[in-house]
Coordinates of C-alpha atoms and ligand atoms in Angstrom, one line a residue:
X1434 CA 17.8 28.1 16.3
X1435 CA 18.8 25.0 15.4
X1436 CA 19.3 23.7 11.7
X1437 CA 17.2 20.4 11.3
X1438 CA 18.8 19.0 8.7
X1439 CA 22.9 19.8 9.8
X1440 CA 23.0 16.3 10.5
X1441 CA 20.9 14.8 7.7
X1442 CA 21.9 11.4 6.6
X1443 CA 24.0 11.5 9.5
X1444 CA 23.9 8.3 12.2
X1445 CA 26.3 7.2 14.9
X1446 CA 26.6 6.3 18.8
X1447 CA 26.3 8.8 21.7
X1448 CA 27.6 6.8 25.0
X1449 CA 27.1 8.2 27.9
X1450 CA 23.3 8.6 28.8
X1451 CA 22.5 8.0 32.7
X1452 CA 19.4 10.6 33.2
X1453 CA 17.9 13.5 31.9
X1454 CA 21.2 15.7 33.0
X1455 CA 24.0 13.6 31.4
X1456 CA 25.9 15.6 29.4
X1457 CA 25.6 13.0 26.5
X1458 CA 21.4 13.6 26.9
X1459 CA 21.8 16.8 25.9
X1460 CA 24.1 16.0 22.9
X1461 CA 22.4 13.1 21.6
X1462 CA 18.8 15.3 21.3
X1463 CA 20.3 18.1 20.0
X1464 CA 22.0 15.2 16.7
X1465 CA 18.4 13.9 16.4
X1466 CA 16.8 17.8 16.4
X1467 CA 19.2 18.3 13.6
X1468 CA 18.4 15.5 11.1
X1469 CA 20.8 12.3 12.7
X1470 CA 19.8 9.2 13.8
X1471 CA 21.3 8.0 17.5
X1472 CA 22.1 4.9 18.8
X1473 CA 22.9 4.8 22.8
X1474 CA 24.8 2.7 25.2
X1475 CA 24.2 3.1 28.9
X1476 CA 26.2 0.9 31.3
X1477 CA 24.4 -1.3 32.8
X1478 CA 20.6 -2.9 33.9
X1479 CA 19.9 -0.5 36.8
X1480 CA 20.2 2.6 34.5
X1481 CA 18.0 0.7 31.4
X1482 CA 14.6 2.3 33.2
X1483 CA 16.2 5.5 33.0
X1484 CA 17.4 5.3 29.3
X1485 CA 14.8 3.4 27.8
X1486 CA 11.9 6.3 27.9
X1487 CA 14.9 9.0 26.6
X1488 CA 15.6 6.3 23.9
X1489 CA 11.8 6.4 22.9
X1490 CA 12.5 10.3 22.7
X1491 CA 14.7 10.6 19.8
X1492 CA 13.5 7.2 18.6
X1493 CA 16.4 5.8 18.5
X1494 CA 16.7 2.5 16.7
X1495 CA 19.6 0.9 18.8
X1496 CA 19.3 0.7 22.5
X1497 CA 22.5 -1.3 24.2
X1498 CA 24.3 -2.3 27.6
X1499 CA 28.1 -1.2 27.3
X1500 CA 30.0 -1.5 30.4
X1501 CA 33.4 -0.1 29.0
X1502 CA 35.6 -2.0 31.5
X1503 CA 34.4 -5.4 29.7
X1504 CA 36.1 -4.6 26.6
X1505 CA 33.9 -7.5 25.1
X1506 CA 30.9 -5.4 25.4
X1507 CA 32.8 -2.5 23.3
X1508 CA 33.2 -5.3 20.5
X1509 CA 29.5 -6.6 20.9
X1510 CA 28.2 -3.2 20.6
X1511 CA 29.9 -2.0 17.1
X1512 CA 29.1 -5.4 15.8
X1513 CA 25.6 -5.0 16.6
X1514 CA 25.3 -1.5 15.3
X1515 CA 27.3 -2.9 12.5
X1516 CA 24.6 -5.3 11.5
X1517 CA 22.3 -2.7 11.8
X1518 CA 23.8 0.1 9.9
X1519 CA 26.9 -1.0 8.3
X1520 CA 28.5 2.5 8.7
X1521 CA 28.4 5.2 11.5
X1522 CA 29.5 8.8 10.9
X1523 CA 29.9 9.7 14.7
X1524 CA 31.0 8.4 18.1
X1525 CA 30.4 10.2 21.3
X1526 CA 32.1 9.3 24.5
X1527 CA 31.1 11.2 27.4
X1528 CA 32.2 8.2 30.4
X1529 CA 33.8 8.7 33.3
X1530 CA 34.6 6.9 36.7
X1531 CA 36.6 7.3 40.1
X1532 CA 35.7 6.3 43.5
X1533 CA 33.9 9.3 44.9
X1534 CA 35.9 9.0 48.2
X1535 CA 38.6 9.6 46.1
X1536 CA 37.1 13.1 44.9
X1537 CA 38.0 15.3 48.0
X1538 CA 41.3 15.7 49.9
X1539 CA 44.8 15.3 48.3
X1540 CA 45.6 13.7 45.0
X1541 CA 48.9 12.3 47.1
X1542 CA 46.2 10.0 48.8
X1543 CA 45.2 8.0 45.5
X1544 CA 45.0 4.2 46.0
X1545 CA 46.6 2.3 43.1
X1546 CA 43.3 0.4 41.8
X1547 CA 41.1 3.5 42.0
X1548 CA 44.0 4.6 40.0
X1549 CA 44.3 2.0 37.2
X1550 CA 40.0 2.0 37.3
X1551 CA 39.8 6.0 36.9
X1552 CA 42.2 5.3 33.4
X1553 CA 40.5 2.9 32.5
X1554 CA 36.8 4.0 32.2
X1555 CA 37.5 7.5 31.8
X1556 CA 40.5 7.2 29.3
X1557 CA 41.3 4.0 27.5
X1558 CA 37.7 3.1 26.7
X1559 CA 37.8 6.2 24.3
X1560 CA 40.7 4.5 22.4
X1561 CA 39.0 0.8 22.6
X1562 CA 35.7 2.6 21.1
X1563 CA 37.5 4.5 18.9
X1564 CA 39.6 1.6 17.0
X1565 CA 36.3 -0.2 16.9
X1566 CA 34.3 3.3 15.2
X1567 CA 37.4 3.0 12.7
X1568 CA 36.2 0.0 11.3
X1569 CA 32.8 1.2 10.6
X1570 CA 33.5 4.7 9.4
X1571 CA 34.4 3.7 6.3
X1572 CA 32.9 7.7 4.7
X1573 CA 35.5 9.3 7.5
X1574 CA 33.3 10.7 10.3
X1575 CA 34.0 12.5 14.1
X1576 CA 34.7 11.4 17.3
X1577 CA 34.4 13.6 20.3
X1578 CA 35.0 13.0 24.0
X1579 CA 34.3 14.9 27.0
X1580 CA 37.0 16.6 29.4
X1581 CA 37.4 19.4 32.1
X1582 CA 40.1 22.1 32.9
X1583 CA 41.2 20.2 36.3
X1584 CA 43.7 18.4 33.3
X1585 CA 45.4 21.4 32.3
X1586 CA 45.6 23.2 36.2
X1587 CA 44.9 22.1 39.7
X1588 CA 41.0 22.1 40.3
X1589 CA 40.7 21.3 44.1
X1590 CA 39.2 17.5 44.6
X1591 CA 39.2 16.4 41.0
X1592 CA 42.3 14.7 42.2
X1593 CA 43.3 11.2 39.7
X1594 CA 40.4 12.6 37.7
X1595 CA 42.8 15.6 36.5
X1596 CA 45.3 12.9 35.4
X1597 CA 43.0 10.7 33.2
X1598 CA 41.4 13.8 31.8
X1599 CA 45.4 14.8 30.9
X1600 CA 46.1 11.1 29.2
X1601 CA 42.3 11.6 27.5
X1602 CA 43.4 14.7 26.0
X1603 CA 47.2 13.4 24.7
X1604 CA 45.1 10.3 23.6
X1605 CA 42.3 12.9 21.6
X1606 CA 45.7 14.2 20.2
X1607 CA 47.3 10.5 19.2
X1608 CA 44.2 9.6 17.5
X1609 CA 43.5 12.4 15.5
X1610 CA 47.1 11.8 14.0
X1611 CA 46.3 8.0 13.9
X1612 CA 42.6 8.2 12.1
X1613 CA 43.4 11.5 10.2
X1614 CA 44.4 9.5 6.8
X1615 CA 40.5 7.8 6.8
X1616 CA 39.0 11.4 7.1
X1617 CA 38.1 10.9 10.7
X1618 CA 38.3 13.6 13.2
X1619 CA 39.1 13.4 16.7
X1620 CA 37.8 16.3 19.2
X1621 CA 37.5 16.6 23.0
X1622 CA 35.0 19.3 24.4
X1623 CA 35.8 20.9 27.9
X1624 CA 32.9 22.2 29.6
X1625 CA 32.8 24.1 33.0
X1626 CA 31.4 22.2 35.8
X1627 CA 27.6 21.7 35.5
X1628 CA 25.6 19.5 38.2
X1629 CA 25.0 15.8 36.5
X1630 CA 25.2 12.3 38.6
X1631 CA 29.2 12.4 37.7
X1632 CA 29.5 16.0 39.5
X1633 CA 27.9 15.1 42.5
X1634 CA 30.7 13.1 43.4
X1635 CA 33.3 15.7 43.5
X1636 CA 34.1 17.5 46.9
X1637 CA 32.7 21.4 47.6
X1638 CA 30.9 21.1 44.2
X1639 CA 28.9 23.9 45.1
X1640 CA 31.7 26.1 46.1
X1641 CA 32.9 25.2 42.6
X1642 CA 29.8 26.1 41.0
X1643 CA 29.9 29.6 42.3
X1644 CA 33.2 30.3 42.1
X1645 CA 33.2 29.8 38.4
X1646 CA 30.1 32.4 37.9
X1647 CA 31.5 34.7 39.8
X1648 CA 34.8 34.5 38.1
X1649 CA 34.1 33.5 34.5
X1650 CA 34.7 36.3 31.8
X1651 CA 30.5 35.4 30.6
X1652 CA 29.9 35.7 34.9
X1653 CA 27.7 32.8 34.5
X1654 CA 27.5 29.3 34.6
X1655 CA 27.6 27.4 31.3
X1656 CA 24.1 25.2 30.3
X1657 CA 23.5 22.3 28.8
X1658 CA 22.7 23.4 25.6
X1659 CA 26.0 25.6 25.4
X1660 CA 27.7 22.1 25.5
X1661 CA 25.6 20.2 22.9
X1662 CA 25.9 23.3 20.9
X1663 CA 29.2 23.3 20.4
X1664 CA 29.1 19.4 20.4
X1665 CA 27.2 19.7 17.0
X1666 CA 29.7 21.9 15.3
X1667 CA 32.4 19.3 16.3
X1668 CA 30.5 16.3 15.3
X1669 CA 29.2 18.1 11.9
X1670 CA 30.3 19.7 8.6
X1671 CA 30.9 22.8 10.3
X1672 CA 34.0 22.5 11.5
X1673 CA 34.8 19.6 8.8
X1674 CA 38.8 21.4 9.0
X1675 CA 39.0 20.7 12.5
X1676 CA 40.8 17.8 14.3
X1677 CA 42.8 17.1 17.8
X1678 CA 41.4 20.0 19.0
X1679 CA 40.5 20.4 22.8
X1680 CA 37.5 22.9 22.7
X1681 CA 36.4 24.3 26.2
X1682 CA 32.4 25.5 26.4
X1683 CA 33.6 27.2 30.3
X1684 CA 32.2 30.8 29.5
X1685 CA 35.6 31.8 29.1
X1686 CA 37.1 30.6 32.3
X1687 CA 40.5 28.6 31.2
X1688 CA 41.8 32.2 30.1
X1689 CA 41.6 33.8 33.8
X1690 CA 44.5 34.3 36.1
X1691 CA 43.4 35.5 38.9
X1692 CA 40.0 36.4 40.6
X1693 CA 38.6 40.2 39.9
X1694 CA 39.4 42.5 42.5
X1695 CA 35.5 43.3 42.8
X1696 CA 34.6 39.3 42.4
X1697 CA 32.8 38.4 45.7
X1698 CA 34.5 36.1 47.9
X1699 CA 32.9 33.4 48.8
X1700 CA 32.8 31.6 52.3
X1701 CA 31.0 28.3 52.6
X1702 CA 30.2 26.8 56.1
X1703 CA 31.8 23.6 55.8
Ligands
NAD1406 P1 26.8 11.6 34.0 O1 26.9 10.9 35.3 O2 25.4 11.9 33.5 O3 27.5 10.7 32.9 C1 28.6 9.9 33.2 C2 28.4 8.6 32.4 O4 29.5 7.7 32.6 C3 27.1 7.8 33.0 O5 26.2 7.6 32.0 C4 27.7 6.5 33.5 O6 26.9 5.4 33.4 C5 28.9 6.4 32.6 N1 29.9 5.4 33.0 C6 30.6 5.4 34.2 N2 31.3 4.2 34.2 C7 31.0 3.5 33.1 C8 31.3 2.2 32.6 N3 32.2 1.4 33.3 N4 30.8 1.8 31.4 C9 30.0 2.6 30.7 N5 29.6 3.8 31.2 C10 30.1 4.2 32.3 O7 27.7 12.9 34.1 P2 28.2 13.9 33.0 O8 28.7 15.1 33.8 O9 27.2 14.1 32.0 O10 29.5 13.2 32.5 C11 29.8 13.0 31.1 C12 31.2 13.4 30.7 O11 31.4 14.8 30.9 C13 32.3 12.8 31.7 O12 33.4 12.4 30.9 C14 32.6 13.9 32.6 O13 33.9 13.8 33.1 C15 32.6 15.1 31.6 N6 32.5 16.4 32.2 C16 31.5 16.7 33.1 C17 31.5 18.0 33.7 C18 30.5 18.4 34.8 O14 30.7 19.3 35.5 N7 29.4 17.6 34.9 C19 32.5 19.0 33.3 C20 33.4 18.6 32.3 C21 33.4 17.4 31.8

């Protein structure tokens, strides 16, 4: 059960939103079923017709296009939302990008503007939206980002993805130290792998899938509400003593070394 009024007085941004499966859906109904009021960026006109009816859903009041490799649409939206609201007590970021043909095979095989793109969306743009959130959290407030256990050990196919979700996590870190004098927190969750647009771009997803049910301590996948769960404990009072923290929602996967011996195995036609 949730608590409706955890987030009371509470507003901020959620980027992210792509369809009813993005991770930062889930996250940005579960603020507004708990008292806050959401703003969204999606990134760009062909996703609008998507966002605009899950806008309507949480009535949110701001609606904008933030394409976070023009780093003048980072500074458009917080002036907008500025004008609007003056303050924001939480920023969302839960972007990523690499060429899916870059998503199977060998990391070795990584071009070097996939490379530099794959940084960029996925990493820096938490640190451009981050010094632009400082601005306008003048009360303190949270930011939280979204990462995956492929930066901490090799995950087959996640591949460059692994290394910008490394630098996301050292950057989670940096900030927290950065932004901890204004009272602002800096978290990054890091969920198991759970189908959305993003994850249907990685190789043998489905193999991935099953692997980490059958081998998870919780032998199940996780859900999208066991991710914006422990998103609203990050992003509110509850874990007001909590900062540079990397939080993984993986029904206990990161702590297994090896496979059961009574774990299926799997084999997959390829
Ligand atoms: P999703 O496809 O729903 O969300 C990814 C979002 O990134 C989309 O809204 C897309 O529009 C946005 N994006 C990409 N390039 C952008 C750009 N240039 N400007 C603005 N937005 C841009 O998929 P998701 O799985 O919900 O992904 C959200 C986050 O969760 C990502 O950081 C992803 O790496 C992370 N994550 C996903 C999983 C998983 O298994 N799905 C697991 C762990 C972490």
């Amino acid at each position: 059960m949730i608590d409706t009024s955890l987030m009371k007085n509470k507003k901020g941004l959620v980027m992210g939103v792509a369809n009813d499966r993005s991770i930062a859906w889930a996250i940005a109904k579960t603020l507004y079923n708990s008292g806050a009021k959401v703003a969204l960026t999606y990134q760009g006109e062909v996703l609008k017709k998507r966002v605009d009816p899950l806008a309507k859903e949480i009535n949110s009041p701001i609606i904008l296009e933030c394409d976070v490799e023009n780093e003048n649409d980072i500074l458009k939206t917080f002036k907008e939302i500025k004008k609007k609201w003056k303050t924001i007590d939480f920023l969302v970021h839960a972007i990523a990008f690499s060429n899916r043909e870059e998503l199977k095979g060998k990391y070795l095989n990584t071009t070097k503007d996939n490379f530099k793109k794959t940084m960029d969306v996925s990493c820096y743009s938490f640190t451009a939206a981050a010094r632009q959130a400082e601005k306008i959290m003048t009360n303190g407030g949270t930011l939280l980002t979204l990462s995956y256990f492929g930066s901490e050990k090799f995950m087959p196919h996640y591949n460059v993805m692994g290394i910008a979700k490394s630098a996301l996590e050292a950057s989670v870190k940096y900030l927290a130290k950065d932004l901890g004098g204004k009272k602002i927190r800096v978290n990054v969750l890091s969920p198991g792998p759970i189908k959305t647009l993003a994850s249907s771009a990685i190789g043998d997803f489905h193999y991935i899938l099953k692997w980490n049910e059958n081998n998870s301590p919780l032998k199940r996948n996780i859900t999208l509400d066991d991710i914006s769960g422990s998103a609203l404990y990050l992003l509110s009072d509850l874990s007001s003593g909590v900062t540079g923290e990397i939080h993984h929602v993986d029904s206990g996967y990161n702590i297994i070394g090896m496979k059961d011996t009574d774990s299926p195995d799997i084999f997959e036609e390829k």
